[in-house]
Coordinates of C-alpha atoms and ligand atoms in Angstrom, one line a residue:
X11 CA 123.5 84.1 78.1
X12 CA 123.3 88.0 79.1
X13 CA 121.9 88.5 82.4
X14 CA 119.7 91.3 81.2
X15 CA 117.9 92.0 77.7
X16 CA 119.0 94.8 75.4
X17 CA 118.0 97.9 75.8
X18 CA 116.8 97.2 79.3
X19 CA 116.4 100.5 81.5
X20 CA 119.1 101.1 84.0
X21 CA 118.6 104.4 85.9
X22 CA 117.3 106.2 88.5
X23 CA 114.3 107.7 90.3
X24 CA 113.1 110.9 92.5
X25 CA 110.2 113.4 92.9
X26 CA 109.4 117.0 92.5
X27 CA 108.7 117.3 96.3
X28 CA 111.5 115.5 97.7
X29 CA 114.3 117.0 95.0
X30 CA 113.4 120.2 93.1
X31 CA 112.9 123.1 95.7
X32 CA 112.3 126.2 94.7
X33 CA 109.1 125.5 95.8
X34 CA 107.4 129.4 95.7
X35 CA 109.6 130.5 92.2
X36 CA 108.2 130.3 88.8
X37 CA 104.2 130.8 90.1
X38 CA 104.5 127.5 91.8
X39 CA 101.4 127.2 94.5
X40 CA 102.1 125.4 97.5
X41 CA 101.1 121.6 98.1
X42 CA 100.5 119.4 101.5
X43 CA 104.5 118.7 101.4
X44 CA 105.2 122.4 101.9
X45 CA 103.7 123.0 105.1
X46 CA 105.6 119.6 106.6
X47 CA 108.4 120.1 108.9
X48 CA 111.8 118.2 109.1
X49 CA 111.5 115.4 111.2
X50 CA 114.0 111.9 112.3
X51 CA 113.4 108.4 112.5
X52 CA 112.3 109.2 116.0
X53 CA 110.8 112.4 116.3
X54 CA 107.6 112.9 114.1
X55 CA 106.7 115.2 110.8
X56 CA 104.6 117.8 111.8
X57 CA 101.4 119.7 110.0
X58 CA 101.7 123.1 110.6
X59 CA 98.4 125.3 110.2
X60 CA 97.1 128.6 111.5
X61 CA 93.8 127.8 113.5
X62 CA 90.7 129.5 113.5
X63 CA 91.4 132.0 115.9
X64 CA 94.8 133.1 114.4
X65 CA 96.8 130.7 116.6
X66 CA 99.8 129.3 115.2
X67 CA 99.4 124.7 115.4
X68 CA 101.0 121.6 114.2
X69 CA 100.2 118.3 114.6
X70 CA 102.3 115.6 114.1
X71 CA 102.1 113.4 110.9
X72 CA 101.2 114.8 107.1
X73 CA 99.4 113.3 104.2
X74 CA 95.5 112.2 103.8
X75 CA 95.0 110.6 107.7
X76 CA 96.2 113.6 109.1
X77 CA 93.4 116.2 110.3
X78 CA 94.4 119.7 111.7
X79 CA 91.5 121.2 113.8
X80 CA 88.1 122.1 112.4
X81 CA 88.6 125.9 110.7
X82 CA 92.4 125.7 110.9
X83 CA 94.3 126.3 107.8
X84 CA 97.7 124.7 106.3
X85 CA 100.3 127.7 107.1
X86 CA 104.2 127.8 106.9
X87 CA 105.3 129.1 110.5
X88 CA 108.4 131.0 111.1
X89 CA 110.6 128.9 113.6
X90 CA 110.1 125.6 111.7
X91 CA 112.2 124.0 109.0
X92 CA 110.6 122.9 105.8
X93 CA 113.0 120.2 104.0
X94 CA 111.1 120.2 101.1
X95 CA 111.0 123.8 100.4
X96 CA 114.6 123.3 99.2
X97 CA 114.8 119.5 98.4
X98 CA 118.2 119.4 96.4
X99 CA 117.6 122.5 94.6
X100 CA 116.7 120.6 91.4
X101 CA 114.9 123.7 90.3
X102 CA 118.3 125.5 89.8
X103 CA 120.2 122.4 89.2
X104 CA 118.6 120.2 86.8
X105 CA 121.4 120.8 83.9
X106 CA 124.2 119.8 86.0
X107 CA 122.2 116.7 87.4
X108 CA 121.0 115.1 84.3
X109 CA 125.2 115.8 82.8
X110 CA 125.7 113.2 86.4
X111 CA 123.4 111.3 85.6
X112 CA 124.1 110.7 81.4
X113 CA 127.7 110.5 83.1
X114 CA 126.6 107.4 84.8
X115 CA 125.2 106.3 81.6
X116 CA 121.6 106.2 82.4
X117 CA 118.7 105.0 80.0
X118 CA 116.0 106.5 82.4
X119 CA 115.3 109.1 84.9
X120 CA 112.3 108.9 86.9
X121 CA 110.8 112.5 88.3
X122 CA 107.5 113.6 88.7
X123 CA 105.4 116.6 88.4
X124 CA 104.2 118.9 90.7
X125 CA 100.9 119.5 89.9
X126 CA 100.7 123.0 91.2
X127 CA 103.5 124.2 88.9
X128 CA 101.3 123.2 86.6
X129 CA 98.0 124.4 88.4
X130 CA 98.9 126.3 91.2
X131 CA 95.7 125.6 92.8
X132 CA 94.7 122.9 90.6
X133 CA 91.6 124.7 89.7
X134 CA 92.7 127.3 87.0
X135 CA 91.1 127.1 83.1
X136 CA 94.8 128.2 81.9
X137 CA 98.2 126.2 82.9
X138 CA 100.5 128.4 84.3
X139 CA 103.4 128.4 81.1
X140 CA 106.4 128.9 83.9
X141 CA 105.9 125.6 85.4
X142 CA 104.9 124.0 81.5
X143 CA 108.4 125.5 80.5
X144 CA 110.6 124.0 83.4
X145 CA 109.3 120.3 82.5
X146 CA 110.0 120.6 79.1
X147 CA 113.4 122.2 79.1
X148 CA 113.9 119.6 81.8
X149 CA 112.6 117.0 79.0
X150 CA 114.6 118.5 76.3
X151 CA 117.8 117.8 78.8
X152 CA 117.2 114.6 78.9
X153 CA 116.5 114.0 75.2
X154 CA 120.2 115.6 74.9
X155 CA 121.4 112.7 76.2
X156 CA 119.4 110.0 74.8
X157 CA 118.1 109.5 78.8
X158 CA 114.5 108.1 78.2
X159 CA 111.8 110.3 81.3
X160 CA 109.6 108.2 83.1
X161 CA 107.3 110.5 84.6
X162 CA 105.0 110.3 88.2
X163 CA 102.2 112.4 87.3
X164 CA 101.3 112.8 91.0
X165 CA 103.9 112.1 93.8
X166 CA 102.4 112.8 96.8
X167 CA 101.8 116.2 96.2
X168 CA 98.1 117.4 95.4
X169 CA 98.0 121.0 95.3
X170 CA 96.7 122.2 99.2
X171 CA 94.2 124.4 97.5
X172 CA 92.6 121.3 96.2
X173 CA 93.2 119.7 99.6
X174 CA 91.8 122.2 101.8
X175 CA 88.9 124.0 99.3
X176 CA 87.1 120.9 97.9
X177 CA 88.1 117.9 100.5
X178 CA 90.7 116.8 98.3
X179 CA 90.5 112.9 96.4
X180 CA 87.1 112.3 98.3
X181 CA 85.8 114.5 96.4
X182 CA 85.1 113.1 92.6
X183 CA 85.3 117.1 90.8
X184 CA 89.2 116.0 91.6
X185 CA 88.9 113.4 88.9
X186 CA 88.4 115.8 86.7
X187 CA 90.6 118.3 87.6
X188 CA 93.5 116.0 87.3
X189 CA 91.9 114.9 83.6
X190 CA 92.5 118.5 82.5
X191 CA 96.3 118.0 84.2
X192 CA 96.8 115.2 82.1
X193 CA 95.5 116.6 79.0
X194 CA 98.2 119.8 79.7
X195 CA 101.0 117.1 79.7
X196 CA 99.8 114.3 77.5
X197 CA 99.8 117.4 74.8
X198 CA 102.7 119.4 75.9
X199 CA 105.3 116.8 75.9
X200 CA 103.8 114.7 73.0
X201 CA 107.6 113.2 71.6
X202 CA 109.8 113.9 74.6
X203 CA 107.6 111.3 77.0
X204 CA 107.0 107.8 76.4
X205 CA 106.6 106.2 79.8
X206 CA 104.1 107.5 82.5
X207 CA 103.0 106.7 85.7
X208 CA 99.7 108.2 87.2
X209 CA 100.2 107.9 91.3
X210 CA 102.6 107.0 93.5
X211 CA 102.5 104.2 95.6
X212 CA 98.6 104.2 95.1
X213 CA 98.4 101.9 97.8
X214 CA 99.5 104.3 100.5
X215 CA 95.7 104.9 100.5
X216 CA 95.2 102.2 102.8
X217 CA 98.3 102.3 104.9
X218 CA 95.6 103.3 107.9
X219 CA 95.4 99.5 108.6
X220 CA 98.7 98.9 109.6
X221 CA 99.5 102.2 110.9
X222 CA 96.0 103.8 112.5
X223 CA 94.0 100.1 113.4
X224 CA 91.3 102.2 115.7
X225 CA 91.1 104.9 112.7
X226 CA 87.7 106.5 113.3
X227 CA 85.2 105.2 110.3
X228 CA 85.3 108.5 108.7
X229 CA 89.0 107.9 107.6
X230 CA 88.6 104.7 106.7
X231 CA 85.3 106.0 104.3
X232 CA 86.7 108.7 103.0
X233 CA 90.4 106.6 102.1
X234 CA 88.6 104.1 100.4
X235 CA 86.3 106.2 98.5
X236 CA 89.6 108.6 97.8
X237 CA 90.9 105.6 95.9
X238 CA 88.2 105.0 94.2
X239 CA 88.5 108.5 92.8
X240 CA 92.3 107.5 91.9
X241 CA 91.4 104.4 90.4
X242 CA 89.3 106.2 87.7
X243 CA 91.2 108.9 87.5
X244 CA 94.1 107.3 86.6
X245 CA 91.8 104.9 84.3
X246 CA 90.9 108.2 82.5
X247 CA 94.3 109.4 82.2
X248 CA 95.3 105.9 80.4
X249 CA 92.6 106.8 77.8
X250 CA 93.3 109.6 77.0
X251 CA 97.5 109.1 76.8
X252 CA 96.3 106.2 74.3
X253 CA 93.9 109.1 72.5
X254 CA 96.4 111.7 72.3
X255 CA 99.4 109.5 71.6
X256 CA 99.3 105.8 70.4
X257 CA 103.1 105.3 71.2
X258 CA 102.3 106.2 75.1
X259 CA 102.7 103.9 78.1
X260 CA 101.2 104.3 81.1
X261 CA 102.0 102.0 84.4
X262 CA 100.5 102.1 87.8
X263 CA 102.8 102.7 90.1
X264 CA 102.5 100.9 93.8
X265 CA 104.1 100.3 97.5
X266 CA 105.8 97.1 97.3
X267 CA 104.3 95.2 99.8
X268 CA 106.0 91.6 100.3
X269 CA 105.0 89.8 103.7
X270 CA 105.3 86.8 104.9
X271 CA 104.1 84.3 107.6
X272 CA 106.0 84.5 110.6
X273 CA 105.7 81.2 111.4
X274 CA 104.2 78.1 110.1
X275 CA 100.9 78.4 111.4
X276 CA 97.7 78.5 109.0
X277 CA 96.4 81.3 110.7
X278 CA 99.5 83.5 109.8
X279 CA 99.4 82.0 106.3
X280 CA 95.5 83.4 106.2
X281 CA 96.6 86.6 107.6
X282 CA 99.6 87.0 105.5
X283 CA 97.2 86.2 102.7
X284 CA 94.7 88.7 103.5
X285 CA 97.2 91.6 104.5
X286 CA 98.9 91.2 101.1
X287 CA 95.5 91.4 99.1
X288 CA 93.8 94.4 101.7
X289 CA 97.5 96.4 101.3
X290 CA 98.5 95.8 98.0
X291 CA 96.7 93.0 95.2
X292 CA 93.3 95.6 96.0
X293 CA 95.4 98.4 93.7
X294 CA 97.1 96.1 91.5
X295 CA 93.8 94.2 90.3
X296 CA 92.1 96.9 90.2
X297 CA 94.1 98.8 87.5
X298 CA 95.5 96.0 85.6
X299 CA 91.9 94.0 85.5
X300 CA 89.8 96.9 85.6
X301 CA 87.4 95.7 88.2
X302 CA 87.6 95.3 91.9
X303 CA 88.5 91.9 92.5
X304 CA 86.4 89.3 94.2
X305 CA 87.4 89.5 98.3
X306 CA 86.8 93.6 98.1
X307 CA 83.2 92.5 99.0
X308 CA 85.0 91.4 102.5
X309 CA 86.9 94.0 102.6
X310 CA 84.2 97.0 102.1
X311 CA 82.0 94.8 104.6
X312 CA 85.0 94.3 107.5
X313 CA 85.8 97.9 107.3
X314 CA 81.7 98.9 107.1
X315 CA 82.9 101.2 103.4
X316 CA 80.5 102.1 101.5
X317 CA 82.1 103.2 97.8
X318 CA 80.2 106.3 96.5
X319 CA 80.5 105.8 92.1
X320 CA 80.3 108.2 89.5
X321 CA 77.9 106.5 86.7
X322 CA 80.5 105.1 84.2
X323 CA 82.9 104.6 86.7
X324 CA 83.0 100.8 85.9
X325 CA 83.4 101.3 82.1
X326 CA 86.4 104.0 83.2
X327 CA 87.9 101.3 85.3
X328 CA 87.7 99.0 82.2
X329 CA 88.7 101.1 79.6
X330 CA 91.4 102.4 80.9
X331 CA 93.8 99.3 82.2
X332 CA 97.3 100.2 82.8
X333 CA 100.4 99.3 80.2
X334 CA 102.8 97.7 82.5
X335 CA 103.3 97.5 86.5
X336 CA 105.2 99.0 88.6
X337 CA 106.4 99.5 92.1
X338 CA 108.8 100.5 94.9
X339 CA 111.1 97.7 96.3
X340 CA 113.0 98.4 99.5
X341 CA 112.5 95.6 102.1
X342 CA 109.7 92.8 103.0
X343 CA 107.8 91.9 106.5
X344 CA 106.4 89.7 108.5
X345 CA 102.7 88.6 109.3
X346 CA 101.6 86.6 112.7
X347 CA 98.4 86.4 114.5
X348 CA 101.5 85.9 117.5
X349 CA 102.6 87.7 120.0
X350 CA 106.1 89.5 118.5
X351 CA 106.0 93.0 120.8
X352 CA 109.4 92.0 121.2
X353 CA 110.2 91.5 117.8
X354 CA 108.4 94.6 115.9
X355 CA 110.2 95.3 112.4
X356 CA 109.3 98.4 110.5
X357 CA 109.9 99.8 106.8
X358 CA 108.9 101.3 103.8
X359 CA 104.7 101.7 104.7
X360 CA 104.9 98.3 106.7
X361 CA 105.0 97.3 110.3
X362 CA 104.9 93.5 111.6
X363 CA 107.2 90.8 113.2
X364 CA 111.2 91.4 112.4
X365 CA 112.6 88.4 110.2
X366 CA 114.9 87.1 112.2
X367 CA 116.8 85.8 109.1
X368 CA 117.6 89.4 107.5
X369 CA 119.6 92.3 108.4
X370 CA 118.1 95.3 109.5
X371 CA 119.2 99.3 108.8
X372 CA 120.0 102.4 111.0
X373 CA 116.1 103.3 110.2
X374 CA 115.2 99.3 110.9
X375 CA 114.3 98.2 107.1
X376 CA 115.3 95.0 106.0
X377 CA 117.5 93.5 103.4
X378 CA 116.2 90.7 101.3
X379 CA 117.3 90.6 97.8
X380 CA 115.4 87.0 98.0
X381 CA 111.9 89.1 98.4
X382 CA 112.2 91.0 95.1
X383 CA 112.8 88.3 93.3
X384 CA 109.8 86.7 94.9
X385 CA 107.7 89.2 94.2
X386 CA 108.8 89.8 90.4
X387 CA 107.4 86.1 90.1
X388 CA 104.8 86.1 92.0
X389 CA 103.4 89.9 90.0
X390 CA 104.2 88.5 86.7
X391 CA 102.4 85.2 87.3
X392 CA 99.4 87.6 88.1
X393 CA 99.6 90.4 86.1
X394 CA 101.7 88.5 82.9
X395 CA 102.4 92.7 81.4
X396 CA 106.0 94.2 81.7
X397 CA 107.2 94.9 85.2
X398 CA 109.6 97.8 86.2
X399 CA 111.2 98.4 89.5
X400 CA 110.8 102.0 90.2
X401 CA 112.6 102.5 93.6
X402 CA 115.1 100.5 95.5
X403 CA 117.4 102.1 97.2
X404 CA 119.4 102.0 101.0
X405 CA 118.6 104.6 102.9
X406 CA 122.1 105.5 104.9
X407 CA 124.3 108.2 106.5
X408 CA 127.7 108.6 104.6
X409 CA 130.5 110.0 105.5
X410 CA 132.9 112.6 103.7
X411 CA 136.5 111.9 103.8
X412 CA 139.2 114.7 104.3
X413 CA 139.7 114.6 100.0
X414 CA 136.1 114.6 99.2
X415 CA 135.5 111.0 98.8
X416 CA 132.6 109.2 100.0
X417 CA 132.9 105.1 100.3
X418 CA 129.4 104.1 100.4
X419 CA 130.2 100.3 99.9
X420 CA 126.9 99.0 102.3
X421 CA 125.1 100.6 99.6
X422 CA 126.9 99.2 97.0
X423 CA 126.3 95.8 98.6
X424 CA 122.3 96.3 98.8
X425 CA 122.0 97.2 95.0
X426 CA 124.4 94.6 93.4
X427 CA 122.2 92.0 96.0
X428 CA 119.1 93.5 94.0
X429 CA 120.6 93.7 90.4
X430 CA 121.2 89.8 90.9
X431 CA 117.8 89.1 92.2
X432 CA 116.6 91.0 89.6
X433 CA 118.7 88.8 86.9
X434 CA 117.2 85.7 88.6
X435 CA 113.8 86.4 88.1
X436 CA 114.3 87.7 84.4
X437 CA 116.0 84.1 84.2
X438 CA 112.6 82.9 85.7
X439 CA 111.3 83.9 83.1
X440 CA 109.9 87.7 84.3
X441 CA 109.3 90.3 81.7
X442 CA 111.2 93.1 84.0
X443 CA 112.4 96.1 81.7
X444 CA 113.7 98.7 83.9
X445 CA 115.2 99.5 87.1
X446 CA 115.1 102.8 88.9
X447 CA 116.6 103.2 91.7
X448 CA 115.2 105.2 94.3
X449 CA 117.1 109.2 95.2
X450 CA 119.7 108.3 92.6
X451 CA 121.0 111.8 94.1
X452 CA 120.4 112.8 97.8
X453 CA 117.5 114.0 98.1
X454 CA 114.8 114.9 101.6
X455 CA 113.5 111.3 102.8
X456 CA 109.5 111.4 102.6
X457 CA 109.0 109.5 105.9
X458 CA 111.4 111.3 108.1
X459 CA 112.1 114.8 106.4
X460 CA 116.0 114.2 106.8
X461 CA 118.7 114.3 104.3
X462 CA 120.7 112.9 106.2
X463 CA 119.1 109.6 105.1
X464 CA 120.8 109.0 101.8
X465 CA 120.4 107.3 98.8
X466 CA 122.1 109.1 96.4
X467 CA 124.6 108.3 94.3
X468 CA 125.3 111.9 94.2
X469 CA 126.1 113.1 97.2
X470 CA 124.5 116.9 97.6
X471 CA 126.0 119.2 100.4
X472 CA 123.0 120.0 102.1
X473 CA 122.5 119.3 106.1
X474 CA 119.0 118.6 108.0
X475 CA 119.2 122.3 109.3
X476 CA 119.3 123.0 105.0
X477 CA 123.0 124.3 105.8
X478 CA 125.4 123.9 103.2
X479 CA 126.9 124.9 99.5
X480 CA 124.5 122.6 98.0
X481 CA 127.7 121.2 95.9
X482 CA 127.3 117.7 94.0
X483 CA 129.6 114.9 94.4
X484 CA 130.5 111.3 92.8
X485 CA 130.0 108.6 95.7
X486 CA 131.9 105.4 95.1
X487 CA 128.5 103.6 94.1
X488 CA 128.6 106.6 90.8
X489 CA 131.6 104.8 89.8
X490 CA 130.1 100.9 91.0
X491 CA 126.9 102.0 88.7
X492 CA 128.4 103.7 86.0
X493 CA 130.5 100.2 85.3
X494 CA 126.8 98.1 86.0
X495 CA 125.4 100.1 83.0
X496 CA 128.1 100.0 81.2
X497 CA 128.3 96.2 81.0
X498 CA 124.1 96.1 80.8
X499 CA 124.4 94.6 84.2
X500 CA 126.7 91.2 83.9
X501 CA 129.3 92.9 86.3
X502 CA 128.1 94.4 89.9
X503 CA 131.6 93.9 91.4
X504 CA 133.2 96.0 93.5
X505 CA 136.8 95.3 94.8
X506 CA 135.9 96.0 98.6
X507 CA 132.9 94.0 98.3
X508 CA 132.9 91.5 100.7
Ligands
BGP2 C1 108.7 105.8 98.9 C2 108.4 107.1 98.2 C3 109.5 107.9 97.9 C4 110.7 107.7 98.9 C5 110.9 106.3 99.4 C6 111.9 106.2 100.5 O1 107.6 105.5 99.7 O2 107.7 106.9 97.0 O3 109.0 109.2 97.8 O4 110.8 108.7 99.8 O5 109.7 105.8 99.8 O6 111.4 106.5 101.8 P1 112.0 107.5 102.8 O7 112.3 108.7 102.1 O8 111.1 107.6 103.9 O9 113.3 106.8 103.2

């Protein structure tokens, strides 16, 4: 029996922020991810603003739980590098990317929009018709070789006016703003879309309880009441993709969160349990129920929240339930009420206790093949509506040989480990149709700014000091894919694989 149903989609993933570049061309406005420096697994992202006085600032982090000081503004500074300001130069290579990537033989490419191409302040009545042209030439590309988009309508990128002028997601006038950025693309690329996905890893919302524990209450009000504002925004963008289009789909799109007890304890069972529904099952129920679900009550009393709604905000949630589910899948953790300060693992949004039985990369995320299948149960025994895995990916450094080659076997090794897990839990039974993995070319890493942190299986000529031709190249795992799709997945062997 095949491993894999027909016409399953095997492809890849990126976003505007982290690949296109060109990021003040074509009346572009600037978003949160242009004012972030480069940065390394240890050395911090920075903010940079301009404060109140006229004094040039940064401060280390970036995204919704960072706060520059009281009057400052979001600036680019001369003396700083800003990865994303280039990404891989999408922008001006799109043609030659998508001829890789139909090369490869994918079904699907995964890229977002940047919402201030669109909007450049995310507050204009007219879209700005540089930005609607890109997308759609970029659609019509695609379409050229039968490559099916699956597009992130927000990736981590809300245009900094939006931010900085109206207190960004907090604010509910933002739910409507982004309805008249979904009405611009639901109508614009009616017949070259099919698949969409409202937010990225919607969940990164409430990565504050891992990552800030002693957040002062204000950010933990204003990131729970921010998505709120998501959750019905994206519930009004399902609507009216159904409205415009009855052939649309529209997924949610979350942080794959997979923890488990440390040890055999009950209390790390009960903590493991709670953790997994306070980081991740909140989102998912949410937009695949279309209610909150029963322990958000202890959740919004723990963390003293009180959710601010908008009138028909329940029917919203309701009405507007998503297609399918999806999420990123990189590596799983581990949950103790113990002591582990000597055994502290890290990885995509997660902290927690390293698993002692799993191997751990350069950047200390885990392998565990085993996980992903786990979870693909687990999410269709809850959710029972397609499932797609959006990211997965190693992030590593490769090396260029004298001719040009680039032998990236350990990352062959992680994806055939997930195309197998993945065929296991569609032999469980698991209505999985697609499979994205994540910076199918090299592309700026979101945590750490670097490029050097690769996922690629393009490899783009492009240093963390942005030096370099920008030139593409085929990695060993183009060819080790290429042969994947080719035989819709039965064969993910690869002659140096151990
Ligand atoms: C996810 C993001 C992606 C991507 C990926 C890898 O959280 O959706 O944008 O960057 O993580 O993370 P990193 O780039 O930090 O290695």
């Amino acid at each position: 029996m095949a491993r894999f149903p027909e016409g399953f989609y095997w492809g890849g993933a990126t976003a505007a922020n982290q690949c296109e570049g060109g990021w003040n061309e074509g009346g572009r406005g600037p978003a949160r991810t242009d004012v972030t420096t480069g940065g390394t697994a240890t050395t911090p992202r920075y903010t940079t603003y301009i404060d109140k006085d006229g004094n040039p600032g940064k401060v280390a982090g970036f995204g919704h739980m960072t706060r520059i000081p009281e009057g400052a503004k979001c600036a680019v500074l001369d003396g700083y590098l800003y990865p994303n300001h280039v990404g891989c130069d999408f922008y001006h290579h799109y043609k030659e990317d998508i001829a890789l990537f139909a090369e490869m033989g994918f079904k699907m490419y995964r890229m977002s929009i940047s919402w201030s191409r669109i909007f450049p302040k995310g507050i204009e009545d007219q879209p700005n018709q540089a930005g609607v042209e890109f997308y759609r030439n970029v659609f019509l590309e695609l379409k050229k070789y039968g490559i099916e988009p699956l597009v992130t309508i927000s990736h981590y990128d809300t245009p900094l006016y939006i931010e900085e002028e109206l207190g960004g997601w907090a604010n509910p006038q933002v739910i409507e703003l982004f309805d008249k950025f979904t009405a611009v693309l639901f109508n614009e690329y009616k017949g070259l879309v099919k698949y969409w996905l409202t937010f990225n890893e919607i969940n990164c919302l409430l990565m504050f309880k891992a990552f800030m524990p002693n957040a002062p209450q204000e950010v933990v009000q204003d990131s729970y009441q921010q998505l709120h504002n998501q959750f019905v925004a994206s519930a009004k963008a399902v609507v009216r993709a159904h409205e415009t289009d009855p052939d649309y789909k529209v997924g949610c799109m979350l942080a794959g969160m997979c923890s488990y007890p440390w040890t055999c304890d009950p209390k790390d069972v009960i903590a493991t349990m709670e953790g997994m529904q306070e980081s991740f099952y909140y989102c998912g129920d949410v937009m695949v129920r279309g209610k909150y679900p029963a322990y958000a009550k202890r959740m919004w009393k723990k963390d003293g929240v009180e959710l601010v709604w908008g009138k028909d905000d329940a029917d919203w949630l309701m009405k507007g339930k998503v297609d399918f589910f999806s999420f990123s899948y990189y590596n799983t953790s581990c949950t103790t009420t113990h002591d582990f300060k000597d055994a502290a693992g890290s990885g995509n949004l997660t902290l927690g206790a390293k698993n002692p039985y799993l191997k751990y990369s350069e950047w200390g995320w885990s392998t565990d093949p085993d996980g992903l299948r786990f979870m693909l149960n687990t999410l269709y025994s809850r959710y029972e509506i397609p499932l797609m895995v959006v990211e997965n990916g190693l992030g590593a450094i490769d090396t260029v040989e004298a001719d040009g080659s680039i032998h990236d076997d350990y990352r062959i090794d992680y994806l055939a480990q997930h195309v197998d897990a993945m065929a296991q839990a569609i032999e469980d039974g698991v209505d999985l149709i697609a499979y994205t993995t994540w910076g199918c070319i090299d592309l700026v890493s979101a945590g750490t700014g670097e490029m050097r942190k690769r996922y690629g299986f393009i490899y783009v000529d492009l240093d963390d000091n942005l030096q370099g031709t920008l030139a593409r190249s085929r990695k060993d795992s183009f060819y080790w894919y290429k042969k994947v799709i080719a035989t819709n997945g039965e064969d993910v062997s690869w002659e140096s694989r151990k």
